[in-house]
Tab-separated table of C-alpha atoms and ligand atoms in Angstrom:
chain	number	residue	atom	x	y	z
A	250	PRO	CA	162.168	31.505	-4.857
A	251	PRO	CA	160.525	32.124	-1.728
A	252	THR	CA	160.933	35.549	-0.261
A	253	VAL	CA	159.977	34.743	3.266
A	254	ALA	CA	162.296	32.433	5.329
A	255	LEU	CA	160.527	29.504	6.713
A	256	GLY	CA	161.354	31.003	10.512
A	257	SER	CA	160.301	34.391	9.937
A	258	VAL	CA	157.231	34.196	11.863
A	259	ILE	CA	155.933	36.077	15.124
A	260	PRO	CA	155.758	34.449	17.786
A	261	ALA	CA	158.820	32.545	16.777
A	262	PRO	CA	157.736	28.864	16.232
A	263	VAL	CA	159.495	26.222	18.405
A	264	ASP	CA	161.266	23.844	15.870
A	265	VAL	CA	161.857	25.195	12.341
A	266	ARG	CA	163.441	22.883	9.540
A	267	PRO	CA	163.809	24.566	6.271
A	268	SER	CA	164.331	22.013	3.499
A	269	GLY	CA	164.894	24.102	0.188
A	270	GLY	CA	162.285	24.266	-2.412
A	271	GLY	CA	158.941	25.533	-1.704
A	272	PHE	CA	155.157	25.495	-3.012
A	273	ARG	CA	154.134	28.196	-5.315
A	274	ILE	CA	150.249	29.110	-4.772
A	275	THR	CA	148.359	29.784	-7.884
A	276	ALA	CA	144.616	30.613	-8.771
A	277	ARG	CA	144.172	26.764	-9.142
A	278	THR	CA	145.508	26.084	-5.724
A	279	VAL	CA	142.651	24.815	-3.363
A	280	ILE	CA	142.231	24.280	0.397
A	281	GLU	CA	141.333	20.832	1.547
A	282	ALA	CA	139.784	20.480	4.951
A	283	PRO	CA	137.452	18.039	6.932
A	284	ALA	CA	134.152	19.581	7.954
A	285	ALA	CA	135.238	19.792	11.377
A	286	ALA	CA	137.926	22.331	10.253
A	287	ARG	CA	135.678	24.271	7.849
A	288	GLY	CA	135.748	27.458	9.891
A	289	VAL	CA	139.402	27.777	10.050
A	290	ALA	CA	139.745	26.539	6.495
A	291	GLU	CA	137.275	29.521	5.523
A	292	GLN	CA	139.205	32.014	7.175
A	293	LEU	CA	142.264	30.894	5.372
A	294	GLY	CA	140.526	30.706	2.160
A	295	GLU	CA	139.197	34.323	2.620
A	296	ALA	CA	142.798	35.679	3.376
A	297	LEU	CA	144.404	33.926	0.579
A	298	ARG	CA	141.374	34.265	-1.870
A	299	LEU	CA	141.356	30.201	-2.407
A	300	ARG	CA	138.266	27.897	-2.627
A	301	VAL	CA	137.787	25.343	0.280
A	302	VAL	CA	136.942	21.878	-0.762
A	303	GLY	CA	136.380	18.780	1.132
A	304	HIS	CA	138.553	16.556	-1.242
A	305	ALA	CA	140.880	18.037	-3.574
A	306	PRO	CA	141.123	16.521	-7.293
A	307	PRO	CA	143.992	14.242	-7.648
A	308	ARG	CA	147.335	16.100	-8.703
A	309	THR	CA	146.183	19.378	-7.558
A	310	GLY	CA	148.455	21.643	-5.799
A	311	LYS	CA	146.724	22.166	-2.463
A	312	ILE	CA	146.895	23.458	1.275
A	313	ALA	CA	145.723	20.356	3.402
A	314	LEU	CA	144.332	20.888	6.579
A	315	GLU	CA	143.836	17.787	8.794
A	316	LEU	CA	142.674	16.982	12.125
A	317	GLY	CA	145.220	14.274	13.930
A	318	LYS	CA	147.627	13.979	16.555
A	319	VAL	CA	151.073	15.705	16.416
A	320	ASN	CA	152.761	15.787	19.910
A	321	GLY	CA	150.040	15.794	22.301
A	322	LYS	CA	150.765	19.199	23.431
A	323	PRO	CA	147.959	21.671	23.743
A	324	GLU	CA	147.634	24.009	20.575
A	325	SER	CA	150.280	22.294	18.886
A	326	TYR	CA	150.253	21.854	15.113
A	327	ARG	CA	152.827	20.621	12.285
A	328	LEU	CA	153.320	22.460	9.225
A	329	THR	CA	154.706	20.847	6.131
A	330	VAL	CA	155.587	22.429	2.791
A	331	ASP	CA	157.234	20.827	-0.435
A	332	LYS	CA	156.622	21.511	-3.947
A	333	ARG	CA	153.266	19.355	-4.178
A	334	GLY	CA	151.768	21.256	-1.529
A	335	VAL	CA	151.108	22.272	2.323
A	336	THR	CA	149.989	20.058	4.853
A	337	LEU	CA	148.581	21.623	8.114
A	338	ARG	CA	148.108	19.027	10.916
A	339	SER	CA	146.774	19.557	14.659
A	340	ALA	CA	144.703	17.593	16.796
A	341	THR	CA	142.612	20.387	17.574
A	342	THR	CA	141.090	23.173	15.482
A	343	ALA	CA	142.807	25.718	17.936
A	344	GLY	CA	146.049	24.334	16.672
A	345	LEU	CA	144.982	24.499	13.196
A	346	PHE	CA	143.849	27.994	13.867
A	347	ASN	CA	147.651	28.512	15.327
A	348	GLY	CA	149.158	27.058	12.350
A	349	VAL	CA	147.040	29.405	9.655
A	350	GLN	CA	148.529	32.307	11.516
A	351	THR	CA	151.774	31.034	10.800
A	352	LEU	CA	151.103	30.005	7.300
A	353	GLN	CA	149.838	33.383	6.373
A	354	GLN	CA	153.069	34.874	7.572
A	355	LEU	CA	154.800	32.617	5.197
A	356	VAL	CA	153.042	33.571	2.152
A	357	PRO	CA	154.803	36.847	0.674
A	358	VAL	CA	152.902	40.157	1.139
A	359	SER	CA	153.332	41.066	-2.718
A	360	GLY	CA	154.850	39.425	-5.509
A	361	PRO	CA	154.610	35.474	-6.309
A	362	ARG	CA	153.220	33.535	-3.548
A	363	THR	CA	155.881	30.918	-3.037
A	364	ILE	CA	156.061	29.515	0.446
A	365	ALA	CA	159.223	28.262	1.654
A	366	GLY	CA	159.614	24.271	1.952
A	367	GLY	CA	160.468	22.572	5.266
A	368	GLU	CA	158.487	21.566	8.117
A	369	ILE	CA	157.404	23.586	11.373
A	370	ILE	CA	156.426	21.874	14.781
A	371	ASP	CA	155.166	24.457	17.000
A	372	TYR	CA	153.172	25.051	20.366
A	373	PRO	CA	153.137	27.585	23.000
A	374	ARG	CA	155.121	27.954	26.333
A	375	PHE	CA	152.044	29.290	28.153
A	376	GLY	CA	148.575	28.722	27.662
A	377	TYR	CA	147.309	32.352	28.620
A	378	ARG	CA	148.686	35.031	26.112
A	379	GLY	CA	146.433	37.979	26.821
A	380	THR	CA	145.976	41.511	26.217
A	381	MET	CA	143.579	44.009	28.021
A	382	LEU	CA	141.244	46.801	26.536
A	383	ASP	CA	139.860	49.294	28.934
A	384	ILE	CA	136.708	50.326	27.601
A	385	ALA	CA	135.566	51.940	30.661
A	386	ARG	CA	137.787	55.143	30.739
A	387	HIS	CA	136.946	55.576	26.881
A	388	PHE	CA	134.219	53.254	25.266
A	389	HIS	CA	135.418	51.438	22.100
A	390	THR	CA	132.524	50.113	20.121
A	391	PRO	CA	132.022	46.448	19.009
A	392	GLY	CA	133.297	47.191	15.664
A	393	GLU	CA	136.722	48.709	16.888
A	394	ILE	CA	136.924	45.579	19.244
A	395	LYS	CA	136.332	43.146	16.737
A	396	ARG	CA	138.942	44.812	14.402
A	397	HIS	CA	141.326	44.441	17.628
A	398	ILE	CA	140.520	40.835	17.907
A	399	ASP	CA	141.364	40.445	14.167
A	400	GLU	CA	144.952	41.860	14.743
A	401	ILE	CA	145.819	40.109	18.316
A	402	SER	CA	144.929	36.806	17.062
A	403	LYS	CA	147.318	36.807	14.180
A	404	PHE	CA	150.001	36.623	16.731
A	405	LYS	CA	148.289	33.863	18.513
A	406	VAL	CA	146.918	35.999	21.566
A	407	ASN	CA	144.139	34.051	22.885
A	408	TYR	CA	142.679	36.009	25.549
A	409	LEU	CA	141.103	39.484	25.787
A	410	HIS	CA	140.196	41.144	29.000
A	411	LEU	CA	137.725	43.776	28.665
A	412	HIS	CA	138.104	46.360	31.542
A	413	LEU	CA	134.084	46.978	31.688
A	414	SER	CA	133.874	49.299	34.610
A	415	ASP	CA	135.460	52.246	36.530
A	416	ASP	CA	135.213	55.428	37.976
A	417	GLN	CA	134.220	57.283	34.828
A	418	GLY	CA	131.644	54.745	33.238
A	419	TRP	CA	130.054	51.194	33.434
A	420	ARG	CA	129.908	49.469	30.228
A	421	ILE	CA	128.156	46.203	30.325
A	422	GLN	CA	124.365	46.024	30.369
A	423	ILE	CA	123.208	44.181	33.837
A	424	ASP	CA	119.424	43.594	33.511
A	425	SER	CA	118.738	43.607	37.277
A	426	ARG	CA	120.637	47.079	37.828
A	427	PRO	CA	119.558	48.974	34.310
A	428	ARG	CA	120.715	52.397	35.798
A	429	LEU	CA	124.532	50.960	35.432
A	430	THR	CA	124.199	51.547	31.871
A	431	THR	CA	121.339	54.146	31.306
A	432	VAL	CA	123.242	56.395	33.932
A	433	GLY	CA	126.884	54.846	34.332
A	434	GLY	CA	126.968	54.205	30.185
A	435	ALA	CA	125.207	57.577	29.153
A	436	ALA	CA	126.954	60.107	26.759
A	437	GLY	CA	129.654	61.949	28.420
A	438	THR	CA	130.693	59.234	30.795
A	439	GLY	CA	134.304	59.026	29.769
A	440	VAL	CA	137.509	60.666	30.514
A	441	ASP	CA	137.159	64.500	29.512
A	442	GLY	CA	133.392	63.956	29.079
A	443	VAL	CA	133.637	61.849	25.879
A	444	GLY	CA	133.791	58.181	25.209
A	445	GLY	CA	130.256	57.291	26.749
A	446	GLY	CA	128.506	54.059	25.810
A	447	PHE	CA	128.050	50.530	26.576
A	448	LEU	CA	127.872	47.013	25.590
A	449	THR	CA	124.401	45.455	25.386
A	450	LYS	CA	124.008	41.763	26.615
A	451	ALA	CA	123.534	41.156	22.701
A	452	ASP	CA	126.623	43.312	22.105
A	453	TYR	CA	128.890	41.349	24.381
A	454	ARG	CA	127.196	37.852	23.238
A	455	ASP	CA	128.086	38.901	19.641
A	456	LEU	CA	131.596	39.734	20.804
A	457	VAL	CA	132.223	36.545	22.680
A	458	ARG	CA	131.164	34.541	19.674
A	459	TYR	CA	133.439	36.745	17.204
A	460	ALA	CA	136.125	36.116	19.548
A	461	ALA	CA	135.464	32.435	19.810
A	462	SER	CA	135.920	32.092	16.030
A	463	ARG	CA	139.524	33.535	16.200
A	464	HIS	CA	140.337	31.393	19.182
A	465	VAL	CA	140.155	34.327	21.468
A	466	THR	CA	138.743	34.119	25.007
A	467	ILE	CA	136.828	36.880	26.426
A	468	VAL	CA	137.651	38.030	30.003
A	469	PRO	CA	135.206	40.339	31.687
A	470	GLU	CA	136.305	42.654	34.705
A	471	ILE	CA	134.267	44.347	36.974
A	472	ASP	CA	136.520	46.482	39.119
A	473	MET	CA	135.902	46.289	42.946
A	474	PRO	CA	135.621	47.455	45.631
A	475	GLY	CA	137.577	50.512	44.418
A	476	HIS	CA	137.189	52.128	40.802
A	477	VAL	CA	133.384	52.084	41.626
A	478	ASN	CA	132.397	56.068	41.235
A	479	ALA	CA	130.096	55.122	37.962
A	480	ALA	CA	128.163	52.415	40.058
A	481	GLN	CA	127.582	54.747	43.075
A	482	VAL	CA	126.313	57.732	40.809
A	483	ALA	CA	123.797	54.987	39.343
A	484	TYR	CA	122.969	53.378	42.534
A	485	PRO	CA	123.685	55.774	45.974
A	486	GLU	CA	122.809	52.859	47.984
A	487	LEU	CA	126.192	51.497	47.329
A	488	THR	CA	127.799	54.113	49.225
A	489	CYS	CA	127.951	53.961	53.084
A	490	ASP	CA	125.944	57.332	53.522
A	491	GLY	CA	123.498	56.682	50.494
A	492	VAL	CA	124.431	60.007	48.645
A	493	ALA	CA	125.325	59.603	45.304
A	494	PRO	CA	128.844	61.070	44.525
A	495	PRO	CA	129.442	63.573	41.599
A	496	PRO	CA	130.127	61.815	38.408
A	497	ARG	CA	134.019	61.943	37.331
A	498	THR	CA	135.577	62.528	33.967
A	499	ASP	CA	139.124	63.050	35.468
A	500	THR	CA	141.999	60.489	35.560
A	501	ALA	CA	142.541	60.196	39.444
A	502	VAL	CA	142.350	56.678	41.072
A	503	GLY	CA	141.797	55.170	44.608
A	504	TYR	CA	139.026	57.661	45.927
A	505	SER	CA	136.012	55.399	45.800
A	506	SER	CA	135.044	52.234	47.669
A	507	LEU	CA	132.012	50.252	48.031
A	508	CYS	CA	130.428	50.147	51.413
A	509	ILE	CA	131.814	46.836	52.815
A	510	GLY	CA	129.854	46.567	55.789
A	511	SER	CA	126.518	46.799	53.873
A	512	GLU	CA	124.581	43.633	52.660
A	513	THR	CA	123.127	45.786	49.886
A	514	THR	CA	126.911	45.788	48.478
A	515	TYR	CA	127.151	41.974	48.165
A	516	ARG	CA	123.507	41.765	46.848
A	517	PHE	CA	124.783	44.028	43.994
A	518	VAL	CA	128.038	42.196	43.408
A	519	GLU	CA	126.076	38.618	43.316
A	520	ASP	CA	123.630	40.381	40.636
A	521	VAL	CA	126.825	41.547	38.655
A	522	VAL	CA	128.670	38.209	38.657
A	523	ARG	CA	125.471	36.113	38.190
A	524	GLU	CA	124.658	38.101	35.319
A	525	LEU	CA	128.443	38.247	33.923
A	526	ALA	CA	128.867	34.420	34.382
A	527	GLU	CA	125.759	33.604	32.769
A	528	MET	CA	127.004	35.347	29.606
A	529	THR	CA	130.543	34.493	29.707
A	530	PRO	CA	131.541	30.891	28.475
A	531	GLY	CA	135.094	31.569	29.158
A	532	PRO	CA	136.730	30.365	32.592
A	533	PHE	CA	137.608	33.593	34.175
A	534	ILE	CA	135.569	36.611	35.975
A	535	HIS	CA	137.969	39.331	36.647
A	536	ILE	CA	136.974	41.177	40.005
A	537	GLY	CA	139.486	43.892	39.705
A	538	GLY	CA	140.797	44.645	43.449
A	539	ASP	CA	143.494	47.103	42.668
A	540	GLU	CA	144.033	50.515	44.341
A	541	ALA	CA	141.413	49.998	46.843
A	542	HIS	CA	143.070	53.352	48.872
A	543	ALA	CA	139.601	54.396	50.194
A	544	THR	CA	139.069	50.906	51.836
A	545	THR	CA	140.916	49.896	54.820
A	546	GLN	CA	142.851	46.591	54.510
A	547	ALA	CA	140.738	44.709	56.932
A	548	ASP	CA	137.576	45.863	55.107
A	549	TYR	CA	139.433	44.819	51.816
A	550	LEU	CA	140.097	41.396	53.213
A	551	THR	CA	136.352	41.095	54.272
A	552	PHE	CA	135.188	42.084	50.794
A	553	GLN	CA	137.466	39.645	49.021
A	554	LYS	CA	136.430	36.885	51.688
A	555	ARG	CA	132.593	37.443	50.436
A	556	VAL	CA	133.228	38.039	46.665
A	557	LEU	CA	135.871	35.652	45.645
A	558	PRO	CA	133.720	32.580	46.581
A	559	LEU	CA	130.883	34.028	44.712
A	560	VAL	CA	132.680	33.688	41.445
A	561	THR	CA	133.278	30.234	42.278
A	562	LYS	CA	129.633	29.618	43.074
A	563	TYR	CA	128.641	30.812	39.557
A	564	GLY	CA	131.371	28.403	38.095
A	565	LYS	CA	134.126	30.652	37.164
A	566	THR	CA	137.616	31.055	38.427
A	567	ALA	CA	138.295	34.127	40.204
A	568	TYR	CA	140.820	36.617	38.796
A	569	GLY	CA	142.101	39.808	40.281
A	570	TRP	CA	144.773	42.475	40.226
A	571	ASN	CA	147.589	41.072	42.692
A	572	GLU	CA	146.296	42.885	45.679
A	573	ILE	CA	143.789	40.182	46.012
A	574	ALA	CA	146.708	37.627	46.865
A	575	ALA	CA	146.356	39.221	50.618
A	576	ALA	CA	143.122	37.355	50.903
A	577	PRO	CA	143.334	33.737	51.891
A	578	GLU	CA	140.351	32.844	49.682
A	579	ALA	CA	142.817	33.883	46.819
A	580	ASN	CA	144.255	30.231	46.934
A	581	VAL	CA	141.861	29.269	44.202
A	582	ALA	CA	142.237	32.402	42.073
A	583	VAL	CA	144.517	33.891	39.716
A	584	ALA	CA	146.475	37.046	40.456
A	585	GLN	CA	147.337	39.558	37.854
A	586	PHE	CA	150.775	41.009	38.618
A	587	TRP	CA	150.978	44.529	37.743
A	588	SER	CA	153.817	45.768	40.104
A	589	SER	CA	157.061	47.317	38.727
A	590	ALA	CA	158.848	45.254	41.610
A	591	THR	CA	160.331	41.965	41.096
A	592	GLN	CA	159.398	40.817	44.308
A	593	ASN	CA	155.965	40.808	46.416
A	594	PRO	CA	155.732	38.817	49.530
A	595	ALA	CA	151.661	38.739	49.286
A	596	VAL	CA	151.718	37.240	45.756
A	597	ALA	CA	154.773	34.660	46.562
A	598	ALA	CA	152.887	33.538	49.879
A	599	ALA	CA	149.759	33.114	47.694
A	600	VAL	CA	151.572	31.333	45.012
A	601	ALA	CA	152.759	28.966	47.883
A	602	ASN	CA	149.099	28.495	48.694
A	603	GLY	CA	148.018	27.668	45.029
A	604	THR	CA	147.351	31.121	43.503
A	605	LYS	CA	148.433	31.258	39.916
A	606	VAL	CA	149.777	34.371	38.256
A	607	ILE	CA	149.597	36.316	35.095
A	608	MET	CA	152.444	38.578	34.310
A	609	SER	CA	151.535	42.253	33.359
A	610	PRO	CA	154.303	43.932	35.195
A	611	ALA	CA	153.557	47.801	34.466
A	612	ASN	CA	156.945	48.950	33.816
A	613	LEU	CA	157.159	46.161	30.994
A	614	ALA	CA	154.015	45.322	29.806
A	615	TYR	CA	151.697	48.137	30.151
A	616	ILE	CA	151.307	49.261	26.597
A	617	ASP	CA	149.320	52.285	27.604
A	618	GLN	CA	152.709	53.912	28.658
A	619	LYS	CA	154.447	56.268	26.406
A	620	TYR	CA	157.202	54.638	24.002
A	621	ASP	CA	159.496	57.850	25.002
A	622	PRO	CA	158.790	61.314	25.887
A	623	THR	CA	157.656	62.337	22.459
A	624	THR	CA	154.682	59.992	22.038
A	625	ARG	CA	151.670	61.830	21.990
A	626	LEU	CA	149.391	59.339	23.585
A	627	GLY	CA	149.637	57.399	26.802
A	628	LEU	CA	150.737	57.701	30.260
A	629	SER	CA	154.388	57.492	31.758
A	630	TRP	CA	153.911	56.857	35.483
A	631	ALA	CA	155.113	53.665	35.029
A	632	GLY	CA	158.152	54.606	32.801
A	633	TYR	CA	158.795	54.932	29.101
A	634	ILE	CA	158.544	51.684	27.287
A	635	GLU	CA	159.902	51.363	23.808
A	636	VAL	CA	159.686	48.101	21.899
A	637	ARG	CA	162.915	46.277	23.227
A	638	LYS	CA	161.789	46.885	26.937
A	639	ALA	CA	158.448	45.447	26.443
A	640	TYR	CA	160.235	42.242	24.758
A	641	ASP	CA	163.402	41.563	26.725
A	642	TRP	CA	162.052	39.882	30.166
A	643	ASP	CA	161.350	36.600	31.073
A	644	PRO	CA	157.638	35.976	32.545
A	645	GLY	CA	159.064	32.485	33.858
A	646	THR	CA	161.452	33.988	36.223
A	647	HIS	CA	160.684	37.820	36.417
A	648	VAL	CA	159.097	37.470	40.060
A	649	THR	CA	160.871	36.045	43.140
A	650	GLY	CA	158.871	33.083	44.442
A	651	VAL	CA	156.797	32.901	41.158
A	652	PRO	CA	158.408	29.974	39.541
A	653	GLU	CA	157.090	29.228	35.982
A	654	SER	CA	154.914	26.441	37.163
A	655	ALA	CA	152.871	29.020	38.851
A	656	VAL	CA	152.611	31.388	35.792
A	657	LEU	CA	149.707	30.956	33.639
A	658	GLY	CA	150.999	33.524	30.998
A	659	VAL	CA	151.180	36.988	30.173
A	660	GLU	CA	148.959	39.855	29.516
A	661	ALA	CA	149.678	43.314	28.229
A	662	PRO	CA	147.117	46.074	29.622
A	663	LEU	CA	145.980	49.023	27.425
A	664	TRP	CA	144.498	51.473	29.770
A	665	SER	CA	142.133	54.177	27.643
A	666	GLU	CA	142.450	57.467	29.492
A	667	THR	CA	144.507	58.943	26.463
A	668	LEU	CA	142.874	56.614	23.520
A	669	ARG	CA	140.016	58.041	21.471
A	670	SER	CA	140.064	55.905	18.321
A	671	LEU	CA	141.111	52.472	17.155
A	672	ASP	CA	144.157	54.189	15.395
A	673	ASP	CA	145.101	55.107	18.744
A	674	ILE	CA	144.776	51.590	20.033
A	675	GLU	CA	146.794	50.288	17.239
A	676	TYR	CA	149.588	52.799	17.701
A	677	MET	CA	149.965	51.979	21.514
A	678	ALA	CA	149.568	48.245	20.770
A	679	TRP	CA	151.461	47.404	17.970
A	680	PRO	CA	154.295	46.728	17.847
A	681	ARG	CA	154.747	45.860	21.785
A	682	LEU	CA	151.992	43.519	21.879
A	683	ALA	CA	153.490	41.591	19.233
A	684	GLY	CA	156.691	41.123	21.570
A	685	ILE	CA	154.617	40.120	24.560
A	686	ALA	CA	152.808	37.642	22.402
A	687	GLU	CA	156.372	36.139	21.517
A	688	LEU	CA	157.026	36.009	25.275
A	689	GLY	CA	154.100	34.019	25.998
A	690	TRP	CA	154.594	31.695	23.054
A	691	SER	CA	157.764	31.002	22.045
A	692	PRO	CA	160.235	29.110	24.279
A	693	ALA	CA	162.865	31.560	24.718
A	694	ARG	CA	163.478	35.154	23.248
A	695	ASP	CA	166.181	36.664	20.871
A	696	TRP	CA	165.987	40.199	20.714
A	697	GLU	CA	168.134	40.317	17.381
A	698	SER	CA	165.960	37.743	15.784
A	699	PHE	CA	162.637	39.377	16.888
A	700	ARG	CA	163.958	42.951	15.702
A	701	THR	CA	164.537	41.499	12.414
A	702	ARG	CA	161.131	39.462	11.945
A	703	LEU	CA	159.622	42.724	13.327
A	704	GLY	CA	160.993	44.624	10.582
A	705	ALA	CA	159.938	42.554	7.908
A	706	TYR	CA	156.713	42.334	9.371
A	707	GLY	CA	155.670	46.129	9.016
A	708	PRO	CA	154.572	46.115	5.328
A	709	ARG	CA	151.871	43.402	6.643
A	710	TRP	CA	150.474	45.956	8.937
A	711	ALA	CA	150.885	48.712	6.324
A	712	ALA	CA	149.018	46.472	3.825
A	713	ARG	CA	146.124	46.254	6.563
A	714	GLY	CA	146.155	49.948	7.283
A	715	VAL	CA	147.180	49.231	10.952
A	716	ASP	CA	148.616	52.323	12.412
A	717	PHE	CA	151.709	50.996	14.215
A	718	TYR	CA	154.441	52.809	15.679
A	719	ARG	CA	157.664	52.823	13.317
A	720	SER	CA	159.972	52.509	16.292
A	721	PRO	CA	163.558	53.802	15.572
A	722	GLN	CA	164.862	50.633	17.441
A	723	ILE	CA	163.704	48.504	14.277
A	724	ASP	CA	164.933	48.520	10.555
A	725	TRP	CA	161.556	48.678	8.988
A	726	ALA	CA	161.141	46.885	5.580
B	824	NGO	C1	145.659	47.975	37.818
B	824	NGO	C2	145.910	49.343	37.368
B	824	NGO	N1	145.117	50.333	38.128
B	824	NGO	C3	145.448	51.513	37.892
B	824	NGO	C4	147.045	51.175	37.062
B	824	NGO	O1	147.010	49.671	36.697
B	824	NGO	O2	147.303	52.138	35.980
B	824	NGO	C5	146.564	52.147	35.059
B	824	NGO	C6	147.346	53.197	33.946
B	824	NGO	O3	148.379	53.015	33.556
B	824	NGO	C7	145.107	52.845	35.459
B	824	NGO	O4	144.193	53.120	34.557
B	824	NGO	C8	144.514	51.877	36.246
B	824	NGO	O5	143.379	52.431	37.222
């Protein structure tokens, strides 16, 4: 008998219809897929250790992937299981990828590989289900980032925002500005003097390709006009007095600002945006905008007036922390809501003017915050965030004046002041990111259902060596 109930999936699917019975995978089971779905089929084949064929012999137990209309909704799929086999159908490979993530959760993690019979029809509530990894405060290698992509994509997270620059370090090679990485990415440029390093353009392009193979889109962030100390150490002409500030490896924020009145600044910004856009196939370039406490509000608006259109000029949609909403030019941009408040007049006004919003409330979605006072890693300025707190909120109604129609989705930022390894990333991300992934995908939330499914999921992380936090709120299998 199947040991995993058909609905025991994270994120919770939209429509689950168990039918009893089920399909038992054996060594003779094959995966059948058309050439256009070969990539996804190979990933499933590798996960289940099954052969992939174009056409299965008759009367062979098979998992058939097929490209065809389901319900016209983006990323949707239909998964059908009966004693003869499994059929996974979607109009897109993205939908097939989503269905494969669901299917893998229905295969027992040990014992006979019998999948529960029935039908699942599924599709996401929000198109943007993201997480952010700060590689500026502490550089994480391409290998670590790829492992993180492997894990986030299992929960249908489809955007990875990389925080590539900050006061401590600059982490992406820019050909026209080599000192950004030769100086800003040198050894010792990280919090506490560790965590130096940077992504070459080849590293970045390889990450973009790897992420795309798991249907994850990379969103690069260059934080401006604040959080720029590393850039000013490398290029002193980016300060108003031309004097390089001292390098910083502490965790203070809000003390740096580009020189708003200098054309040198905008030549710099255009060089960076141009090169970033050229190596980023995704739709967004994030230009930061947070905590510009060393920039007057008038200068901040002047800066946004110059820079937001630059992103559009290079064919991308501008994306910034919600402070950018004060700029009229933000009407074509996306504001990332990171406030702990549930109302913000500037954001509400920008939304009325066309700005879209990604929900990342610090008090609920900041997975760099401690779970509780005993958590070894993390910060606590936004409050302690246990699994239930990260899960029990609604992105579609959270902020006054930001209706669901203006919400593109959710994102869980992971800042790296206190992170030093992939284990640290895993400990802070899992299980909270699984809950936020559900908020982005599923039509509604149900804490009791989620905590039960999460408890059953624990052995899967353990089997993969993922160092997740065993929250006392969950009955771990
Ligand atoms: C958008 C934003 N700016 C600040 C704030 O979030 O808190 C983070 C730590 O939680 C910190 O690293 C970051 O520089």
